Short mmCIF file of C-alpha atoms and ligand atoms in Angstrom, two decimals:
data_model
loop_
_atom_site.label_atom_id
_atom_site.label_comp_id
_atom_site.label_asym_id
_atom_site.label_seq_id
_atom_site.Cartn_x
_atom_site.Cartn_y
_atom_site.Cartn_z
CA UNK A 1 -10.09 9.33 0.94
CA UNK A 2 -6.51 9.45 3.20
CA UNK A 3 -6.73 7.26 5.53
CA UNK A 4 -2.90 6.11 7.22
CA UNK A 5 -2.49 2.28 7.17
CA UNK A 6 -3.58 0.72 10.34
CA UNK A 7 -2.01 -2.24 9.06
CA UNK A 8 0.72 -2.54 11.62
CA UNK A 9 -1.79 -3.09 14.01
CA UNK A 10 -4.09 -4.38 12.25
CA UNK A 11 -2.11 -7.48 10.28
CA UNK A 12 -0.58 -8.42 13.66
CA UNK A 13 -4.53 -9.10 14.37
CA UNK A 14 -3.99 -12.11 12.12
CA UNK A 15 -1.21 -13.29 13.76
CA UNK A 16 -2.89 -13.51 17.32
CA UNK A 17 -5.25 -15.76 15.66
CA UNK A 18 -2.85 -18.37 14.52
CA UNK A 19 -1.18 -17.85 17.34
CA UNK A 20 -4.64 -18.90 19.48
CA UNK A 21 -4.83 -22.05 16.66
CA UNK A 22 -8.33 -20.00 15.69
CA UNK A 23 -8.92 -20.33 11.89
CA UNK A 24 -8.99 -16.86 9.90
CA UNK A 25 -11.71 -16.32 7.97
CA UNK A 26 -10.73 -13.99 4.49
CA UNK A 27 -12.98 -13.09 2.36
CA UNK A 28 -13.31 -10.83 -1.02
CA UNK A 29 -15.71 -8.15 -0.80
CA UNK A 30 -16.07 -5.51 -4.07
CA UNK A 31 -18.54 -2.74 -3.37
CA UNK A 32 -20.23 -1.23 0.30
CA UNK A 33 -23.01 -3.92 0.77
CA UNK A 34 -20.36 -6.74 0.49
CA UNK A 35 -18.15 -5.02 2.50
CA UNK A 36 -21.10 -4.91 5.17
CA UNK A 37 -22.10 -8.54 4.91
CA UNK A 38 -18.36 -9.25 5.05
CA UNK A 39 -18.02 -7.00 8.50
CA UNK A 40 -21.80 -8.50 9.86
CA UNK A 41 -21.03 -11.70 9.47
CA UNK A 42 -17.92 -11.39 11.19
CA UNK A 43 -15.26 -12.09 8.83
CA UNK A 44 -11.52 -11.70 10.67
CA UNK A 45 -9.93 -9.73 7.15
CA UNK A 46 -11.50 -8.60 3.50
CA UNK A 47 -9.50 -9.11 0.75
CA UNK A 48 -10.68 -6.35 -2.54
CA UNK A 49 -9.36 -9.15 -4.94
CA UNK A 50 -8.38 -8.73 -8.38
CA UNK A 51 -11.19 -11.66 -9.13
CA UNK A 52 -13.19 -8.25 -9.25
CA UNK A 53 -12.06 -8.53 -12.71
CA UNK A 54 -14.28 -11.81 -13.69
CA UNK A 55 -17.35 -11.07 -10.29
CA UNK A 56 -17.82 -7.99 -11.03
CA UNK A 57 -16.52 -6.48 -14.17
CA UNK A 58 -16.91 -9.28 -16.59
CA UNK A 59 -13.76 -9.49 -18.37
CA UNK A 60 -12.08 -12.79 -18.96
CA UNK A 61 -9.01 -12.84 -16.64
CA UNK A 62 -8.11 -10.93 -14.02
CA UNK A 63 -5.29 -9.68 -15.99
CA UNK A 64 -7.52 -6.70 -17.50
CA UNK A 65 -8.79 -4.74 -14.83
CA UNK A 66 -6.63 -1.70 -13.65
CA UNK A 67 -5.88 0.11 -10.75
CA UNK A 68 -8.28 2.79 -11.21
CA UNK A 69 -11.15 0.44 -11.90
CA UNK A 70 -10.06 -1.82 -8.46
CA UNK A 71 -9.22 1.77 -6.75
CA UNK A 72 -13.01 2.87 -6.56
CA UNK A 73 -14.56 -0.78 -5.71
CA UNK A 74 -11.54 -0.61 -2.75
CA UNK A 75 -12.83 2.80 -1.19
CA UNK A 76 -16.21 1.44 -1.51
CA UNK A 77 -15.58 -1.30 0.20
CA UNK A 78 -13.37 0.58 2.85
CA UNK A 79 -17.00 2.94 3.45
CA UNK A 80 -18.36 -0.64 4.74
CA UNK A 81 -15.82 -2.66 6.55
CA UNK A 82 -14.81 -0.29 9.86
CA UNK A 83 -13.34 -2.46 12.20
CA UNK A 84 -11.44 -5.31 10.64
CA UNK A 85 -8.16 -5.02 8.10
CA UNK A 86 -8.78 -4.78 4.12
CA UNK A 87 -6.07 -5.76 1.85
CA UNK A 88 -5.63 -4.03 -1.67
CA UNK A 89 -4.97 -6.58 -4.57
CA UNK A 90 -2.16 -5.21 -6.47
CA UNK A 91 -3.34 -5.92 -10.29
CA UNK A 92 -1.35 -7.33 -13.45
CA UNK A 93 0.94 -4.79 -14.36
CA UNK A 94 1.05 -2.52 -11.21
CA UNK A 95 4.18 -3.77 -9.72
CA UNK A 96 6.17 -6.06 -11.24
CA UNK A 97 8.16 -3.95 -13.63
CA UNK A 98 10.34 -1.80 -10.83
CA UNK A 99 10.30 -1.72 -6.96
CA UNK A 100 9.09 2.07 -7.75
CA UNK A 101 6.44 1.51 -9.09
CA UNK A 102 5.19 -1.18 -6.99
CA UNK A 103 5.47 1.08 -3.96
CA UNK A 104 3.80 3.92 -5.90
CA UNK A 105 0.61 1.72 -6.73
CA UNK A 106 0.95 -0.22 -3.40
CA UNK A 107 0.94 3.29 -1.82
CA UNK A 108 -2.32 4.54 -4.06
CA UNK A 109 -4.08 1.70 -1.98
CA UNK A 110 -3.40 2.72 0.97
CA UNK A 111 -3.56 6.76 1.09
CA UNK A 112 -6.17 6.62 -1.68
CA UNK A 113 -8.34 3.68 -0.53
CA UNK A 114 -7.52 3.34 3.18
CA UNK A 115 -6.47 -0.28 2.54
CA UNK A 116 -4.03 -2.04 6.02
CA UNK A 117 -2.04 -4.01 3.20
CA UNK A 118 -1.59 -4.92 -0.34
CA UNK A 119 -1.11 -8.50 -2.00
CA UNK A 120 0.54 -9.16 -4.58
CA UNK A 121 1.38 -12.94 -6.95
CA UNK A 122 4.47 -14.44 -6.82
CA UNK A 123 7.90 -15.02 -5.30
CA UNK A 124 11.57 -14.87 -7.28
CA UNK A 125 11.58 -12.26 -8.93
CA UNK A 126 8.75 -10.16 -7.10
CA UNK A 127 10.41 -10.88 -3.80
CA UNK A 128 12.64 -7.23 -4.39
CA UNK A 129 9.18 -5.41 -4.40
CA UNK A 130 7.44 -7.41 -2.12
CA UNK A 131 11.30 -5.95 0.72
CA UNK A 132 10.28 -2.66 -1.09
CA UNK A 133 6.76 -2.34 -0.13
CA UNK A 134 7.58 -3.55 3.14
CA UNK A 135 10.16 -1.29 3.64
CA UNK A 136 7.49 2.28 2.74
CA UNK A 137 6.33 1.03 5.50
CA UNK A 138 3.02 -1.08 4.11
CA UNK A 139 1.95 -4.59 5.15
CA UNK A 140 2.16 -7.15 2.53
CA UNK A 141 0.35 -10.68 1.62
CA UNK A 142 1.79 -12.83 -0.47
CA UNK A 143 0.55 -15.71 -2.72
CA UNK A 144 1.61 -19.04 -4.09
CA UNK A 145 0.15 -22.29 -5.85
CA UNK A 146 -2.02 -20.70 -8.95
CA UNK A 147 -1.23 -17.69 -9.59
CA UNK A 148 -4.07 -16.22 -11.70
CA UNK A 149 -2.73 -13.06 -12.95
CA UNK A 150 -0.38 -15.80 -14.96
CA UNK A 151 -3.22 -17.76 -15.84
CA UNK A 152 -4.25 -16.83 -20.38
CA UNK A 153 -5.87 -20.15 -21.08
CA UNK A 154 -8.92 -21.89 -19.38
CA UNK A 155 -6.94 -24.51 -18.85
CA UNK A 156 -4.34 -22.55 -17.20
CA UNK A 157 -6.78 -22.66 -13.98
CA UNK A 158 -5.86 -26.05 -12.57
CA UNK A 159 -3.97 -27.38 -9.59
CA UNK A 160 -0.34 -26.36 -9.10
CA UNK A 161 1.93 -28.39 -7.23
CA UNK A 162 0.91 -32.16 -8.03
CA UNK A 163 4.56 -32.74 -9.28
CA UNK A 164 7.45 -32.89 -7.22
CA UNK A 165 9.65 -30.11 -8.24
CA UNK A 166 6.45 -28.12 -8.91
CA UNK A 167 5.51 -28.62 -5.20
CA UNK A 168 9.26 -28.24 -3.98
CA UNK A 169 8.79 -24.73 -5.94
CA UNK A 170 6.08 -24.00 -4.21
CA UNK A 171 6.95 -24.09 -0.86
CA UNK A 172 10.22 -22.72 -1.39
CA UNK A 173 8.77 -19.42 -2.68
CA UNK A 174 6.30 -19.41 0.59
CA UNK A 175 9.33 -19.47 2.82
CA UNK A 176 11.30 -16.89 0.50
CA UNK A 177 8.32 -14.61 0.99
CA UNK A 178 7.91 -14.84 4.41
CA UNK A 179 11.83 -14.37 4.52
CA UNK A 180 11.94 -11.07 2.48
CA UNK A 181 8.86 -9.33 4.99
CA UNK A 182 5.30 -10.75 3.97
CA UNK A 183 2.68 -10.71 7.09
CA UNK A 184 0.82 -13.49 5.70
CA UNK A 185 0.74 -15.83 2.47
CA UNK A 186 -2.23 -17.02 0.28
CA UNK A 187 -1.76 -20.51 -1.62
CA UNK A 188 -4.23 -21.17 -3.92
CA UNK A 189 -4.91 -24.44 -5.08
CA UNK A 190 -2.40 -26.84 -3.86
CA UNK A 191 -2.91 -30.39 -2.79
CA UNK A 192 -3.78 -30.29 0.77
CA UNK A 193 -0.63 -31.83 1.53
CA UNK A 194 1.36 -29.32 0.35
CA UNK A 195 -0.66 -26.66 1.98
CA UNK A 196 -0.15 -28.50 5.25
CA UNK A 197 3.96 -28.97 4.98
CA UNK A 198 4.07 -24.60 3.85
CA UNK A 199 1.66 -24.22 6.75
CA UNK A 200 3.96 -25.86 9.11
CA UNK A 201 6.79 -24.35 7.90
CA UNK A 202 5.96 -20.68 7.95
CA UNK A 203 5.69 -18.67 11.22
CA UNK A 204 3.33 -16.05 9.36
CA UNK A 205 0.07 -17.07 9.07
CA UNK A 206 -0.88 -19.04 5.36
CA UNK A 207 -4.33 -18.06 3.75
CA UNK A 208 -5.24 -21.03 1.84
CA UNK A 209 -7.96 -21.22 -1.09
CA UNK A 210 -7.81 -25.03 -2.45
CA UNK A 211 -4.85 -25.77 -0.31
CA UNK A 212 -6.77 -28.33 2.73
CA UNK A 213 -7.99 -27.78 6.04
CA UNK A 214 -5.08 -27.51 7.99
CA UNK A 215 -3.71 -23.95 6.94
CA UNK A 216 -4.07 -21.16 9.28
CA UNK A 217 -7.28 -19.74 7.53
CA UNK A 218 -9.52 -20.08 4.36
CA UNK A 219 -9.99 -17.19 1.81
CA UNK A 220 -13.02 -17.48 -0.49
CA UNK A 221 -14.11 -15.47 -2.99
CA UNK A 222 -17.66 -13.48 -2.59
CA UNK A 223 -19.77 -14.54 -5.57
CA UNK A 224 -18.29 -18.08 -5.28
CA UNK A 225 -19.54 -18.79 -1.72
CA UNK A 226 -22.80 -16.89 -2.59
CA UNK A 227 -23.42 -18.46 -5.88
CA UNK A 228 -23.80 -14.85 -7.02
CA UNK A 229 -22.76 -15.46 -10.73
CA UNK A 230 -22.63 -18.09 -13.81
CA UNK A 231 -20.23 -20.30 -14.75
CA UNK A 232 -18.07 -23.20 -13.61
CA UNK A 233 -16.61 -23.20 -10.05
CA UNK A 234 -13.34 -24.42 -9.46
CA UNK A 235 -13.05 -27.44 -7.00
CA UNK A 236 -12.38 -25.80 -3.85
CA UNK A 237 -15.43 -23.65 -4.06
CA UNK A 238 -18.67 -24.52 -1.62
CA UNK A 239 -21.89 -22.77 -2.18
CA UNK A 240 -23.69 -21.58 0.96
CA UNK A 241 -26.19 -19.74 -1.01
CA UNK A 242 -28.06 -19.55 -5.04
CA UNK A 243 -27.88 -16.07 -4.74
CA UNK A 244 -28.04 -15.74 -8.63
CA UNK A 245 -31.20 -17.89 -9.21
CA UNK A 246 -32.58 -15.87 -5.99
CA UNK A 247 -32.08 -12.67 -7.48
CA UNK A 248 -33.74 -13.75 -11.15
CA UNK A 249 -36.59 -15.26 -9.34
CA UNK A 250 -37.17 -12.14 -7.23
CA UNK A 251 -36.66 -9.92 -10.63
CA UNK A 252 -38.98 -12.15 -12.86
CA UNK A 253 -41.58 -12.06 -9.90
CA UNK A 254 -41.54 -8.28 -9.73
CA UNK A 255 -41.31 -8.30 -13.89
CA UNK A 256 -44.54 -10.20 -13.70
CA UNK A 257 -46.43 -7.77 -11.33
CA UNK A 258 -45.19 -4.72 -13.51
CA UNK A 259 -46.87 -6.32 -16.36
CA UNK A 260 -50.09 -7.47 -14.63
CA UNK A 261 -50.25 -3.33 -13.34
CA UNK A 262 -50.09 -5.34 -9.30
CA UNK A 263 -47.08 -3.33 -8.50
CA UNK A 264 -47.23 -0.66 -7.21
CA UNK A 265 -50.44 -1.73 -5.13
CA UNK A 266 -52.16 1.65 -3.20
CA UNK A 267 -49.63 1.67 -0.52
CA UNK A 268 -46.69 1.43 -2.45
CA UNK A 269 -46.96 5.21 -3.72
CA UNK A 270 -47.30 8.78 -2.24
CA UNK A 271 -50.94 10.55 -1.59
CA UNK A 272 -52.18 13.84 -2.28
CA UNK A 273 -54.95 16.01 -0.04
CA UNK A 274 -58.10 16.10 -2.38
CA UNK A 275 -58.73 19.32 -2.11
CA UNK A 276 -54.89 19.95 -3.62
CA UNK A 277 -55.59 17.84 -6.23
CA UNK A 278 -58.83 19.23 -7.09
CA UNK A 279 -57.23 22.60 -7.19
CA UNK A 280 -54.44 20.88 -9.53
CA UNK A 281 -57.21 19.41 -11.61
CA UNK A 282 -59.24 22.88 -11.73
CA UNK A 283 -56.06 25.01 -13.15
CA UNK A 284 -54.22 22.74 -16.06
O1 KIV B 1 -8.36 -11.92 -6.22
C1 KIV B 1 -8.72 -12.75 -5.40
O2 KIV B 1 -9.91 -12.92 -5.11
C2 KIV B 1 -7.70 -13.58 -4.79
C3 KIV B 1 -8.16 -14.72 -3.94
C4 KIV B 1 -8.55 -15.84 -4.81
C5 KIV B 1 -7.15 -15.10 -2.93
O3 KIV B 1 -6.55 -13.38 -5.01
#
């Protein structure tokens, strides 16, 4: 798929919202019917996270999947969503090395997936590809607070920013992303205070995912909303749906009918003229 970035319209979308005080809704998507549901229920943005890694792939961190693996859930995804922005997630290892080879990958997303603009984790030292992407020309998010592609422990997954300098840190790399280009920055998992003081203090719009109410949108991730998966949910998370214990119910209900020969029932299959099958019958 080549498809140009729209993102510099498209990101700009985001801004207007702030700008109105109107809450942007993010949310991941991973495959075409997600991207629909996404796009139906009117979600502002989709974000093709790297959590793909743990929703949808199974590994264990998000620091195994590649950019071939996220490349083909992206395009799917970009079949679905047709009128609002999707943002490639730039995974572990796909840009932090050289500024070249964070505009090659960023670039794979966009001429290869049709993405409007790439995130990537980090400040410091990622800040010289984050003015590199930029500069090719292609929208980028950035994101601060928890920073999973860092995270190799379980316990690696809590809050960031509870202690001063830690929080200090925090918003400092916000403001030195939105300094070297970023259209908009995620924080994940901050106390809600210190989502509020980088929300006032940016002029982009800030994303947040465990960072409080008063950021300029909420991202959440797919399964996690949908309770389409196992497992523990991190704090911030609010389930507006079992879709997991839905979807074992439905398949145990349909294994049951299977086994009791109720499915298929009459109408549930394809007929045949009598005479035909007479004729069938007469010649094996
Ligand atoms: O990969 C992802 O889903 C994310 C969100 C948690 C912001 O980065």
């Amino acid at each position: 798929m080549s498809r140009s970035a729209r993102g510099a319209e498209s990101i700009p979308s985001l801004a207007a919202l702030q700008q109105r005080g109107v809450p942007i809704v993010m949310i991941t998507a991973y495959d075409y019917p997600g991207g629909r549901i996404a796009e139906q229920a009117g979600a502002d943005i989709v974000l093709v996270g790297d959590s793909a890694a743990n929703t949808v792939l199974g590994y264990a961190t998000t620091r195994e999947i590649s950019v071939d693996e996220l490349l083909v859930l992206t395009r799917a995804v970009r079949r679905a969503v047709r009128n609002i922005p999707i943002v490639g997630d730039l995974p572990f290892g796909s840009y932090e090395s050289s500024d070249e080879l964070a505009v090659a990958s960023a670039r794979r997303f966009v001429d290869e997936a049709g993405c409007d603009a790439v995130k990537l984790e980090g400040a410091g030292d990622m800040l010289p590809r984050v003015r590199a992407i930029v500069a090719a020309g292609i929208p980028v998010i950035g994101h601060v607070g928890l920073l999973p592609q860092s995270v190799t422990t379980p316990d690696g997954y809590r809050a960031r920013g509870r202690e001063v300098e830690q929080a200090l840190a925090i918003v400092a790399d916000a403001s030195a992303l939105e300094e070297a280009g970023c259209a908009a920055v995620v924080v994940e998992a901050v106390p809600s205070e210190i989502g509020t003081l980088i929300a006032e203090r940016l002029t982009v719009p800030v994303i947040g995912i465990g960072a409080g109410s008063a950021t300029d949108g909420q991202v959440l991730v797919y399964h996690d909303l949908l309770g389409y998966g196992e497992g523990r949910q991190a704090k911030f998370v609010r389930r507006y749906a079992a879709a997991h214990e839905l979807f074992v119910d439905a398949v145990q209900r349909w294994a049951i009918d299977v086994r009791s020969r109720s499915f298929p029932n009459a109408d549930e299959g394809y007929g045949i003229d009598p005479v035909a099958l007479e004729e069938v019958r007469r010649r094996l």
